[in-house]
Tab-separated table of C-alpha atoms and ligand atoms in Angstrom:
chain	number	residue	atom	x	y	z
Z	5	MET	CA	0.000	0.000	0.000
Z	6	ASP	CA	1.542	3.329	-1.060
Z	7	LYS	CA	2.204	6.117	1.387
Z	8	LEU	CA	3.156	9.752	1.018
Z	9	VAL	CA	6.066	11.259	2.873
Z	10	ILE	CA	5.973	15.037	3.179
Z	11	GLU	CA	8.714	17.236	4.545
Z	12	GLY	CA	6.800	20.329	5.591
Z	13	GLY	CA	7.700	23.981	5.763
Z	14	ARG	CA	8.352	24.861	2.127
Z	15	GLN	CA	6.540	27.631	0.322
Z	16	LEU	CA	4.976	26.773	-3.040
Z	17	ALA	CA	5.765	28.662	-6.246
Z	18	GLY	CA	5.093	28.090	-9.921
Z	19	GLU	CA	2.250	26.801	-12.068
Z	20	ILE	CA	-0.147	23.878	-11.833
Z	21	LYS	CA	-2.421	22.598	-14.583
Z	22	VAL	CA	-5.770	21.544	-13.164
Z	23	SER	CA	-7.245	18.273	-14.456
Z	24	GLY	CA	-10.772	17.484	-15.591
Z	25	ALA	CA	-13.396	17.071	-12.876
Z	26	LYS	CA	-13.742	13.595	-11.390
Z	27	ASN	CA	-17.389	14.136	-10.524
Z	28	ALA	CA	-18.196	15.270	-14.064
Z	29	ALA	CA	-16.133	12.557	-15.766
Z	30	LEU	CA	-17.826	9.676	-13.909
Z	31	PRO	CA	-21.433	10.413	-15.007
Z	32	ILE	CA	-20.208	11.443	-18.453
Z	33	LEU	CA	-18.440	8.105	-18.974
Z	34	CYS	CA	-21.674	6.345	-17.933
Z	35	ALA	CA	-23.679	8.494	-20.369
Z	36	SER	CA	-21.912	6.705	-23.222
Z	37	LEU	CA	-24.277	3.785	-22.482
Z	38	LEU	CA	-27.140	5.902	-23.831
Z	39	SER	CA	-26.092	5.675	-27.489
Z	40	ALA	CA	-24.918	3.049	-29.969
Z	41	ASP	CA	-22.656	5.675	-31.556
Z	42	PRO	CA	-19.187	6.576	-30.275
Z	43	VAL	CA	-18.657	9.244	-27.633
Z	44	GLN	CA	-15.267	10.945	-27.633
Z	45	LEU	CA	-14.097	12.671	-24.510
Z	46	ALA	CA	-11.202	14.980	-23.725
Z	47	ASN	CA	-9.802	16.255	-20.412
Z	48	VAL	CA	-10.739	13.045	-18.598
Z	49	PRO	CA	-8.613	12.942	-15.428
Z	50	ASP	CA	-6.246	10.041	-14.893
Z	51	LEU	CA	-7.401	8.648	-11.557
Z	52	GLN	CA	-8.569	5.454	-9.935
Z	53	ASP	CA	-12.327	6.160	-10.009
Z	54	VAL	CA	-12.113	6.755	-13.767
Z	55	ARG	CA	-10.255	3.451	-14.191
Z	56	THR	CA	-12.918	1.699	-12.091
Z	57	THR	CA	-15.712	3.207	-14.212
Z	58	LEU	CA	-13.966	2.120	-17.427
Z	59	LYS	CA	-13.622	-1.382	-16.000
Z	60	LEU	CA	-17.329	-1.437	-15.190
Z	61	LEU	CA	-18.301	-0.215	-18.662
Z	62	ARG	CA	-15.951	-2.666	-20.411
Z	63	GLN	CA	-17.461	-5.492	-18.424
Z	64	MET	CA	-20.826	-4.480	-19.875
Z	65	GLY	CA	-19.449	-4.723	-23.388
Z	66	VAL	CA	-18.543	-1.074	-23.963
Z	67	GLN	CA	-15.366	-0.638	-25.989
Z	68	ALA	CA	-13.230	1.987	-24.314
Z	69	GLU	CA	-9.923	3.254	-25.625
Z	70	THR	CA	-7.769	5.695	-23.744
Z	71	VAL	CA	-4.817	7.705	-25.008
Z	72	GLU	CA	-2.143	7.537	-22.331
Z	73	GLY	CA	-1.429	10.902	-20.733
Z	74	ALA	CA	-3.741	12.844	-23.065
Z	75	GLY	CA	-7.025	12.678	-21.175
Z	76	LYS	CA	-8.751	11.306	-24.276
Z	77	VAL	CA	-11.269	8.476	-24.027
Z	78	MET	CA	-13.249	6.967	-26.893
Z	79	LEU	CA	-16.297	4.937	-25.896
Z	80	ASP	CA	-18.420	2.706	-28.103
Z	81	ALA	CA	-21.503	1.179	-26.498
Z	82	SER	CA	-22.866	-0.459	-29.672
Z	83	LYS	CA	-22.285	-3.982	-28.354
Z	84	VAL	CA	-23.465	-3.902	-24.758
Z	85	ASN	CA	-24.181	-7.478	-23.677
Z	86	ASN	CA	-24.260	-7.404	-19.880
Z	87	LEU	CA	-26.568	-5.170	-17.861
Z	88	VAL	CA	-25.140	-5.965	-14.442
Z	89	ALA	CA	-22.999	-3.780	-12.152
Z	90	PRO	CA	-21.477	-6.312	-9.760
Z	91	TYR	CA	-20.925	-5.912	-6.023
Z	92	GLU	CA	-17.135	-6.153	-6.378
Z	93	LEU	CA	-17.007	-2.915	-8.384
Z	94	VAL	CA	-19.856	-1.011	-6.740
Z	95	LYS	CA	-18.372	-1.575	-3.286
Z	96	THR	CA	-15.155	0.141	-4.358
Z	97	MET	CA	-16.959	3.063	-5.974
Z	98	ARG	CA	-20.471	4.215	-5.129
Z	99	ALA	CA	-20.672	6.275	-8.324
Z	100	SER	CA	-21.230	2.942	-10.149
Z	101	ILE	CA	-24.912	3.605	-9.390
Z	102	LEU	CA	-24.719	6.032	-12.335
Z	103	VAL	CA	-25.159	3.179	-14.825
Z	104	LEU	CA	-28.671	2.495	-13.505
Z	105	GLY	CA	-30.502	5.337	-15.286
Z	106	PRO	CA	-28.783	4.904	-18.681
Z	107	LEU	CA	-29.189	1.105	-18.715
Z	108	VAL	CA	-32.927	1.143	-17.925
Z	109	ALA	CA	-33.502	3.980	-20.386
Z	110	ARG	CA	-31.762	2.350	-23.343
Z	111	PHE	CA	-32.071	-1.386	-22.671
Z	112	GLY	CA	-35.194	-1.525	-20.463
Z	113	GLU	CA	-33.339	-3.450	-17.810
Z	114	ALA	CA	-30.538	-3.168	-15.259
Z	115	LYS	CA	-29.171	-4.970	-12.249
Z	116	VAL	CA	-26.949	-2.846	-10.045
Z	117	SER	CA	-25.506	-3.866	-6.715
Z	118	LEU	CA	-26.875	-1.746	-3.896
Z	119	PRO	CA	-24.105	0.539	-2.671
Z	120	GLY	CA	-23.597	0.153	1.065
Z	121	GLY	CA	-22.911	2.917	3.533
Z	122	CYS	CA	-19.545	4.553	3.269
Z	123	ALA	CA	-17.061	6.240	5.556
Z	124	ILE	CA	-18.625	9.696	5.224
Z	125	GLY	CA	-22.240	8.666	5.827
Z	126	ALA	CA	-25.093	6.263	5.107
Z	127	ARG	CA	-25.616	7.670	1.604
Z	128	PRO	CA	-28.820	5.898	0.557
Z	129	VAL	CA	-29.989	5.861	-3.102
Z	130	ASP	CA	-33.721	5.908	-2.376
Z	131	GLN	CA	-34.248	9.053	-4.475
Z	132	HIS	CA	-32.686	7.432	-7.553
Z	133	ILE	CA	-35.051	4.488	-7.105
Z	134	LYS	CA	-38.187	6.543	-6.373
Z	135	GLY	CA	-37.560	8.741	-9.392
Z	136	LEU	CA	-37.184	5.781	-11.747
Z	137	GLN	CA	-40.321	4.213	-10.265
Z	138	ALA	CA	-42.191	7.462	-10.917
Z	139	MET	CA	-41.074	7.110	-14.550
Z	140	GLY	CA	-42.691	3.685	-14.672
Z	141	ALA	CA	-39.769	1.360	-13.892
Z	142	GLU	CA	-40.532	-1.738	-11.869
Z	143	ILE	CA	-37.881	-2.018	-9.233
Z	144	SER	CA	-37.158	-4.752	-6.770
Z	145	ILE	CA	-34.315	-5.127	-4.349
Z	146	GLU	CA	-33.162	-8.691	-4.066
Z	147	HIS	CA	-29.988	-10.335	-2.832
Z	148	GLY	CA	-28.327	-6.941	-2.513
Z	149	PHE	CA	-29.118	-5.866	-6.073
Z	150	ILE	CA	-31.409	-3.178	-7.451
Z	151	GLU	CA	-33.246	-4.837	-10.338
Z	152	ALA	CA	-35.040	-2.414	-12.614
Z	153	ARG	CA	-37.230	-3.041	-15.641
Z	154	ALA	CA	-39.250	-0.811	-17.935
Z	155	LYS	CA	-40.439	-1.282	-21.505
Z	156	ARG	CA	-39.993	2.421	-22.003
Z	157	LEU	CA	-39.706	4.973	-19.269
Z	158	LYS	CA	-42.384	7.654	-19.231
Z	159	GLY	CA	-41.808	11.324	-18.550
Z	160	THR	CA	-43.263	12.705	-15.344
Z	161	ARG	CA	-42.682	15.387	-12.703
Z	162	ILE	CA	-40.221	14.390	-9.986
Z	163	ILE	CA	-39.507	16.368	-6.835
Z	164	THR	CA	-36.655	14.801	-4.904
Z	165	ASP	CA	-36.843	14.960	-1.088
Z	166	MET	CA	-33.393	16.507	-0.941
Z	167	ILE	CA	-30.904	17.852	-3.438
Z	168	THR	CA	-28.867	14.931	-4.712
Z	169	VAL	CA	-26.058	15.217	-7.246
Z	170	THR	CA	-25.818	11.668	-8.613
Z	171	GLY	CA	-29.587	11.281	-8.109
Z	172	THR	CA	-30.207	14.231	-10.452
Z	173	GLU	CA	-27.666	12.813	-12.915
Z	174	ASN	CA	-29.207	9.336	-12.928
Z	175	LEU	CA	-32.724	10.673	-13.447
Z	176	LEU	CA	-31.549	13.119	-16.105
Z	177	MET	CA	-29.875	10.292	-18.056
Z	178	ALA	CA	-33.047	8.221	-17.729
Z	179	ALA	CA	-35.308	11.085	-18.810
Z	180	VAL	CA	-33.487	11.912	-22.051
Z	181	LEU	CA	-34.702	8.641	-23.613
Z	182	ALA	CA	-38.103	8.514	-21.849
Z	183	GLU	CA	-41.382	9.046	-23.654
Z	184	GLY	CA	-42.615	12.635	-23.278
Z	185	GLU	CA	-41.667	15.351	-20.841
Z	186	THR	CA	-39.878	14.909	-17.516
Z	187	VAL	CA	-39.542	17.760	-15.044
Z	188	LEU	CA	-36.869	17.366	-12.377
Z	189	GLU	CA	-37.614	19.759	-9.533
Z	190	ASN	CA	-35.134	20.410	-6.728
Z	191	ALA	CA	-32.378	19.354	-9.133
Z	192	ALA	CA	-28.738	19.703	-8.108
Z	193	ARG	CA	-27.099	22.767	-9.700
Z	194	GLU	CA	-23.511	21.564	-9.324
Z	195	PRO	CA	-21.393	22.437	-12.408
Z	196	GLU	CA	-20.760	18.709	-12.897
Z	197	VAL	CA	-24.502	18.144	-13.465
Z	198	GLY	CA	-24.425	20.974	-15.990
Z	199	ASP	CA	-21.428	19.431	-17.747
Z	200	LEU	CA	-23.241	16.110	-18.074
Z	201	ALA	CA	-26.307	17.935	-19.418
Z	202	HIS	CA	-24.168	19.687	-22.047
Z	203	LEU	CA	-22.792	16.349	-23.240
Z	204	LEU	CA	-26.337	14.930	-23.413
Z	205	VAL	CA	-27.477	17.926	-25.488
Z	206	ALA	CA	-24.503	17.345	-27.815
Z	207	MET	CA	-25.797	13.756	-28.154
Z	208	GLY	CA	-29.215	15.052	-29.246
Z	209	ALA	CA	-31.045	15.302	-25.910
Z	210	LYS	CA	-33.523	18.117	-25.309
Z	211	ILE	CA	-32.916	19.726	-21.928
Z	212	ASP	CA	-34.023	23.138	-20.681
Z	213	GLY	CA	-32.973	24.807	-17.436
Z	214	ILE	CA	-29.355	23.602	-17.375
Z	215	GLY	CA	-27.629	25.095	-14.327
Z	216	THR	CA	-30.941	25.682	-12.516
Z	217	ASP	CA	-32.858	23.575	-9.990
Z	218	ARG	CA	-35.592	22.782	-12.543
Z	219	LEU	CA	-34.595	20.626	-15.470
Z	220	VAL	CA	-37.197	20.098	-18.197
Z	221	ILE	CA	-36.436	17.214	-20.516
Z	222	GLN	CA	-38.276	16.253	-23.715
Z	223	GLY	CA	-37.507	12.593	-24.305
Z	224	VAL	CA	-36.157	11.515	-27.695
Z	225	ASP	CA	-36.144	8.032	-29.311
Z	226	LYS	CA	-32.396	7.778	-29.541
Z	227	LEU	CA	-29.199	9.682	-28.984
Z	228	HIS	CA	-26.227	9.945	-31.327
Z	229	GLY	CA	-22.489	10.166	-30.721
Z	230	ALA	CA	-20.739	13.342	-29.621
Z	231	GLU	CA	-17.441	14.908	-28.618
Z	232	HIS	CA	-17.048	16.611	-25.284
Z	233	THR	CA	-14.357	18.166	-23.088
Z	234	VAL	CA	-14.819	17.586	-19.367
Z	235	VAL	CA	-15.103	20.719	-17.192
Z	236	PRO	CA	-12.072	21.530	-14.959
Z	237	ASP	CA	-12.084	20.109	-11.439
Z	238	ARG	CA	-13.202	22.837	-9.020
Z	239	ILE	CA	-12.368	20.686	-6.002
Z	240	GLU	CA	-8.821	19.969	-7.194
Z	241	THR	CA	-8.504	23.719	-7.822
Z	242	GLY	CA	-9.788	24.533	-4.340
Z	243	THR	CA	-7.462	21.959	-2.797
Z	244	PHE	CA	-4.394	23.636	-4.334
Z	245	LEU	CA	-5.693	27.078	-3.307
Z	246	CYS	CA	-5.914	25.899	0.302
Z	247	ALA	CA	-2.462	24.304	0.059
Z	248	VAL	CA	-0.888	27.615	-0.960
Z	249	ALA	CA	-2.959	29.505	1.626
Z	250	ALA	CA	-1.648	27.204	4.369
Z	251	ALA	CA	1.962	26.715	3.231
Z	252	GLY	CA	2.452	30.179	1.722
Z	253	GLY	CA	3.771	31.042	-1.723
Z	254	ASP	CA	2.706	32.218	-5.173
Z	255	VAL	CA	1.087	29.728	-7.547
Z	256	THR	CA	-0.892	30.132	-10.765
Z	257	LEU	CA	-3.495	27.484	-11.536
Z	258	ARG	CA	-4.181	26.999	-15.246
Z	259	HIS	CA	-7.055	25.259	-17.064
Z	260	THR	CA	-9.506	25.985	-14.314
Z	261	ARG	CA	-12.852	27.756	-14.066
Z	262	PRO	CA	-12.917	30.290	-11.207
Z	263	GLN	CA	-16.669	30.962	-11.621
Z	264	THR	CA	-17.375	27.425	-10.339
Z	265	LEU	CA	-15.815	28.009	-6.941
Z	266	GLU	CA	-16.754	31.487	-5.884
Z	267	ALA	CA	-17.830	30.456	-2.371
Z	268	VAL	CA	-14.382	28.982	-1.670
Z	269	ILE	CA	-12.531	31.934	-3.215
Z	270	ASP	CA	-14.595	34.373	-1.115
Z	271	LYS	CA	-13.723	32.501	2.083
Z	272	LEU	CA	-10.034	32.399	1.158
Z	273	ARG	CA	-10.039	36.157	0.575
Z	274	GLU	CA	-11.691	36.562	3.959
Z	275	ALA	CA	-8.785	34.552	5.388
Z	276	GLY	CA	-6.367	37.097	3.933
Z	277	VAL	CA	-5.266	35.219	0.812
Z	278	THR	CA	-4.610	37.272	-2.344
Z	279	ILE	CA	-6.363	35.762	-5.362
Z	280	ASP	CA	-6.386	37.170	-8.893
Z	281	GLU	CA	-8.490	35.510	-11.527
Z	282	GLY	CA	-9.102	35.372	-15.255
Z	283	ASP	CA	-11.475	33.260	-17.346
Z	284	ASP	CA	-9.462	30.070	-16.987
Z	285	TRP	CA	-6.748	30.812	-14.423
Z	286	LEU	CA	-6.253	31.784	-10.819
Z	287	ARG	CA	-3.196	33.228	-9.110
Z	288	VAL	CA	-2.976	32.653	-5.384
Z	289	ARG	CA	-0.498	34.440	-3.131
Z	290	MET	CA	0.042	34.195	0.588
Z	291	ASN	CA	2.917	35.484	2.674
Z	292	ARG	CA	1.551	35.524	6.206
Z	293	ARG	CA	-0.508	33.444	8.594
Z	294	ALA	CA	-4.149	33.150	7.514
Z	295	SER	CA	-7.018	34.449	9.647
Z	296	ALA	CA	-9.454	31.754	10.746
Z	297	VAL	CA	-12.767	31.775	8.859
Z	298	SER	CA	-16.005	30.030	9.839
Z	299	PHE	CA	-18.083	28.349	7.154
Z	300	ARG	CA	-20.946	25.972	6.555
Z	301	THR	CA	-21.192	23.434	3.751
Z	302	SER	CA	-24.232	23.366	1.520
Z	303	GLU	CA	-25.329	22.580	-2.023
Z	304	TYR	CA	-23.918	24.542	-4.980
Z	305	PRO	CA	-23.364	27.452	-5.285
Z	306	ALA	CA	-22.659	27.534	-1.518
Z	307	PHE	CA	-19.501	26.156	0.086
Z	308	PRO	CA	-18.955	22.538	-1.120
Z	309	THR	CA	-18.747	19.645	1.330
Z	310	ASP	CA	-15.925	18.322	-0.869
Z	311	MET	CA	-13.781	21.301	0.268
Z	312	GLN	CA	-14.622	21.134	3.970
Z	313	ALA	CA	-11.688	18.958	5.090
Z	314	GLN	CA	-9.093	20.912	3.082
Z	315	PHE	CA	-10.297	24.297	4.360
Z	316	MET	CA	-10.316	22.921	7.887
Z	317	ALA	CA	-6.609	22.095	7.502
Z	318	LEU	CA	-6.062	25.781	6.701
Z	319	ASN	CA	-8.142	26.865	9.709
Z	320	ALA	CA	-6.082	24.496	11.862
Z	321	VAL	CA	-3.003	26.710	11.333
Z	322	ALA	CA	-4.846	30.032	11.020
Z	323	ASP	CA	-4.989	32.794	13.584
Z	324	GLY	CA	-8.054	32.484	15.809
Z	325	PRO	CA	-11.013	30.169	16.341
Z	326	SER	CA	-13.484	29.036	13.669
Z	327	ARG	CA	-16.634	26.953	13.367
Z	328	VAL	CA	-17.067	24.502	10.525
Z	329	VAL	CA	-20.586	23.164	10.033
Z	330	GLU	CA	-21.123	20.111	7.791
Z	331	THR	CA	-24.712	19.905	6.546
Z	332	ILE	CA	-24.478	17.380	3.684
Z	333	PHE	CA	-22.966	14.230	5.200
Z	334	GLU	CA	-23.417	13.074	8.773
Z	335	ASN	CA	-19.956	11.654	9.328
Z	336	ARG	CA	-17.533	13.734	7.357
Z	337	PHE	CA	-15.135	14.700	10.144
Z	338	MET	CA	-12.795	11.736	10.114
Z	339	HIS	CA	-9.844	13.948	9.248
Z	340	VAL	CA	-10.269	15.719	12.603
Z	341	GLN	CA	-8.577	13.121	14.734
Z	342	GLU	CA	-5.746	12.794	12.229
Z	343	LEU	CA	-5.293	16.593	12.073
Z	344	ASN	CA	-5.140	16.536	15.876
Z	345	ARG	CA	-2.363	13.929	15.673
Z	346	LEU	CA	-0.433	16.600	13.766
Z	347	GLY	CA	-0.964	19.047	16.632
Z	348	ALA	CA	-4.203	20.718	15.534
Z	349	ASN	CA	-6.779	21.697	18.129
Z	350	VAL	CA	-10.185	20.663	16.779
Z	351	THR	CA	-13.180	19.384	18.731
Z	352	ILE	CA	-16.413	18.047	17.323
Z	353	ASP	CA	-19.883	18.856	18.562
Z	354	GLY	CA	-22.473	17.070	16.417
Z	355	ASN	CA	-22.177	18.399	12.879
Z	356	THR	CA	-19.940	21.286	13.972
Z	357	ALA	CA	-16.176	21.306	14.328
Z	358	LEU	CA	-14.638	23.937	16.554
Z	359	VAL	CA	-11.160	24.772	15.383
Z	360	ASN	CA	-8.671	26.698	17.458
Z	361	GLY	CA	-5.850	27.711	15.164
Z	362	VAL	CA	-2.358	26.754	16.337
Z	363	ALA	CA	0.862	28.494	15.327
Z	364	LYS	CA	2.533	25.285	14.104
Z	365	LEU	CA	1.654	21.693	13.282
Z	366	SER	CA	4.268	19.022	13.797
Z	367	GLY	CA	4.836	16.116	11.421
Z	368	ALA	CA	3.571	12.677	12.458
Z	369	LYS	CA	2.296	9.391	11.032
Z	370	VAL	CA	-1.344	9.697	10.009
Z	371	MET	CA	-3.888	7.682	8.077
Z	372	ALA	CA	-6.103	8.742	5.194
Z	373	THR	CA	-9.719	7.674	5.714
Z	374	ASP	CA	-11.452	9.016	2.611
Z	375	LEU	CA	-10.642	11.065	-0.440
Z	376	ARG	CA	-11.010	14.635	0.829
Z	377	ALA	CA	-9.702	13.716	4.296
Z	378	SER	CA	-6.512	12.566	2.537
Z	379	ALA	CA	-6.221	15.906	0.760
Z	380	SER	CA	-6.577	17.761	4.065
Z	381	LEU	CA	-3.741	15.697	5.550
Z	382	VAL	CA	-1.537	16.554	2.585
Z	383	ILE	CA	-2.199	20.263	3.179
Z	384	ALA	CA	-1.490	19.865	6.887
Z	385	GLY	CA	1.706	17.939	6.087
Z	386	LEU	CA	2.895	20.713	3.760
Z	387	CYS	CA	2.879	23.248	6.575
Z	388	ALA	CA	3.823	20.958	9.474
Z	389	GLU	CA	7.312	21.036	10.957
Z	390	GLY	CA	9.291	17.910	10.064
Z	391	GLU	CA	8.100	14.749	8.360
Z	392	THR	CA	4.506	13.605	7.900
Z	393	LEU	CA	3.806	10.111	6.652
Z	394	ILE	CA	0.315	9.552	5.241
Z	395	ASP	CA	-0.803	5.954	5.065
Z	396	ARG	CA	-3.580	4.542	2.828
Z	397	ILE	CA	-3.217	7.107	0.083
Z	398	TYR	CA	-5.172	4.904	-2.292
Z	399	HIS	CA	-8.017	7.142	-1.099
Z	400	LEU	CA	-6.180	10.147	-2.557
Z	401	ASP	CA	-5.480	8.305	-5.810
Z	402	ARG	CA	-9.208	7.688	-6.287
Z	403	GLY	CA	-9.846	11.349	-6.961
Z	404	TYR	CA	-6.648	13.314	-7.587
Z	405	ASP	CA	-4.624	13.109	-10.773
Z	406	ARG	CA	-0.942	12.765	-9.715
Z	407	MET	CA	-1.234	15.163	-6.817
Z	408	GLU	CA	2.285	14.587	-5.500
Z	409	VAL	CA	3.771	15.203	-8.962
Z	410	LYS	CA	1.908	18.510	-9.266
Z	411	LEU	CA	2.934	19.592	-5.759
Z	412	THR	CA	6.565	18.632	-6.315
Z	413	ALA	CA	6.601	20.780	-9.450
Z	414	VAL	CA	5.783	23.852	-7.334
Z	415	GLY	CA	8.490	23.117	-4.782
Z	416	ALA	CA	6.857	20.848	-2.222
Z	417	ASN	CA	8.913	18.043	-0.761
Z	418	VAL	CA	6.524	15.118	-1.256
Z	419	ARG	CA	7.405	11.599	-2.234
Z	420	ARG	CA	5.460	8.435	-2.728
Z	421	VAL	CA	6.823	5.294	-1.183
Z	422	SER	CA	5.500	1.806	-1.636
Z	423	GLY	CA	4.282	0.045	1.510
Z	424	LYS	CA	7.487	-1.964	1.845
Z	425	GLN	CA	9.836	1.031	1.647
Z	426	ALA	CA	8.070	3.070	4.334
P	545	EPU	N1	-29.225	11.234	-0.201
P	545	EPU	C1	-30.277	10.452	0.217
P	545	EPU	N2	-30.917	9.666	-0.708
P	545	EPU	C2	-30.554	9.634	-2.018
P	545	EPU	C3	-29.485	10.434	-2.437
P	545	EPU	C4	-28.838	11.226	-1.501
P	545	EPU	O1	-30.651	10.450	1.402
P	545	EPU	O2	-31.176	8.893	-2.789
P	545	EPU	C5	-28.524	12.097	0.776
P	545	EPU	C6	-27.069	11.664	1.000
P	545	EPU	O3	-26.971	10.642	1.948
P	545	EPU	C7	-26.422	12.965	1.427
P	545	EPU	C8	-27.205	14.019	0.608
P	545	EPU	O4	-28.420	13.394	0.224
P	545	EPU	O5	-26.635	13.178	2.798
P	545	EPU	C9	-26.500	14.508	-0.639
P	545	EPU	O6	-25.949	13.414	-1.337
P	545	EPU	P1	-25.726	13.385	-2.911
P	545	EPU	O7	-26.623	12.369	-3.503
P	545	EPU	O8	-25.793	14.766	-3.463
P	545	EPU	O9	-24.234	12.857	-2.998
P	545	EPU	P2	-23.678	11.912	-4.130
P	545	EPU	O10	-24.362	12.212	-5.384
P	545	EPU	O11	-23.630	10.515	-3.631
P	545	EPU	C10	-21.834	13.540	-5.033
P	545	EPU	C11	-20.361	13.513	-5.201
P	545	EPU	C12	-19.692	13.587	-3.827
P	545	EPU	C13	-20.148	14.892	-3.170
P	545	EPU	C14	-21.678	14.945	-3.085
P	545	EPU	C15	-22.220	16.235	-2.530
P	545	EPU	C16	-20.074	12.229	-7.222
P	545	EPU	C17	-19.622	10.986	-7.880
P	545	EPU	N3	-19.973	12.278	-5.897
P	545	EPU	O12	-22.171	12.410	-4.233
P	545	EPU	O13	-18.290	13.627	-4.049
P	545	EPU	O14	-19.614	14.979	-1.872
P	545	EPU	O15	-22.243	14.756	-4.401
P	545	EPU	O16	-21.796	17.304	-3.283
P	545	EPU	O17	-20.481	13.170	-7.888
P	545	EPU	C18	-16.039	13.379	-3.469
P	545	EPU	O18	-15.739	13.706	-4.636
P	545	EPU	O19	-15.172	13.316	-2.551
P	545	EPU	C19	-17.419	13.073	-3.134
P	545	EPU	C20	-17.780	12.383	-2.053
């Protein structure tokens, strides 16, 4: 099992190219199931969850070719011969649920292993199921699998109980091939949902209200092939912004989209970070200790839960106390005890973390528990005194494209060691 070793205390300087968004790429790869024609993608990030999704699609009979290092993926779902998403893959990646909508819509049938709970919360998929049922699918849950059938889905009006990102994406992919009009109320407005919708439109889908919480879809009989470039990863961008804010330095992030992370940029400015921005770049500068900033996670366009852990690492070394409230997932504070092992002073009270900024963290051995928790430990390690060793970084590899390579290029002292070397 690989580990990361970080020698903290170096400022960061230079340029980083941001990769395509994981949470846009995953639904977009699954959308290829909706057409018998090829879908060509660019800016697909090179990370474990993408490899898992490609494995899942290939197992279904999708031909998928990737161009090494170029972010290009060509998908051909003309010969799909297996409509099952097995437990072994779904248990490693919950986003596998995203094949459910496309499979039922195009093939009238799907069998997808029920994702279990995960480290950050229970994460049920009841809204995905209810929505498909409202569109006429017959769904049963047997032996741990969701089995769905429908001759042809029928458009209807769906109001989800809460805002759900992959739920909106699944229902959107189902609705584009349904008969008649579907209205998705309370839809997630995350830019990744919008990116998926843009690909679907390029494939011939009829969708109004992209980027709003009301998506109106006129079903079509079939979709055709398309080319699409995946939107830049706002969470990777935000992670590097927090890294510079905590460690200090002057870094320009290229190939990004600042408009998709305004809530995070605002909070960083409040913390005293200097940020300049253009259409597709951000320059972040920091030469003093940050001021602590309280925040609360919520659905887009508010502060993203996927940035909570990383910003907390910044607050851990900032001047003053702060309150961090997590409203999306019930158990997304697992980084807290690891940050405390590095000398942070954070206590948890229900869904609120109370952070008392300390002047210095000190390197220690810590363990990554989930993707964004891992990123927060990297940030903490970058500004801690001495050596930090982060175990179980396969969590980091699930969602970040060569993070240690990008950090090394801007002057960080980070190296990957295999389990045996450490
Ligand atoms: N929920 C339900 N029932 C449902 C669906 C959701 O109760 O049927 C609840 C969840 O348990 C959670 C809340 O609704 O409390 C919101 O969950 P959502 O469905 O929006 O999350 P998701 O679609 O499973 C995506 C991202 C997550 C990100 C969340 C929130 C992907 C592949 N994953 O998950 O990304 O945290 O939206 O923005 O898009 C990550 O990248 O680290 C990550 C966890």
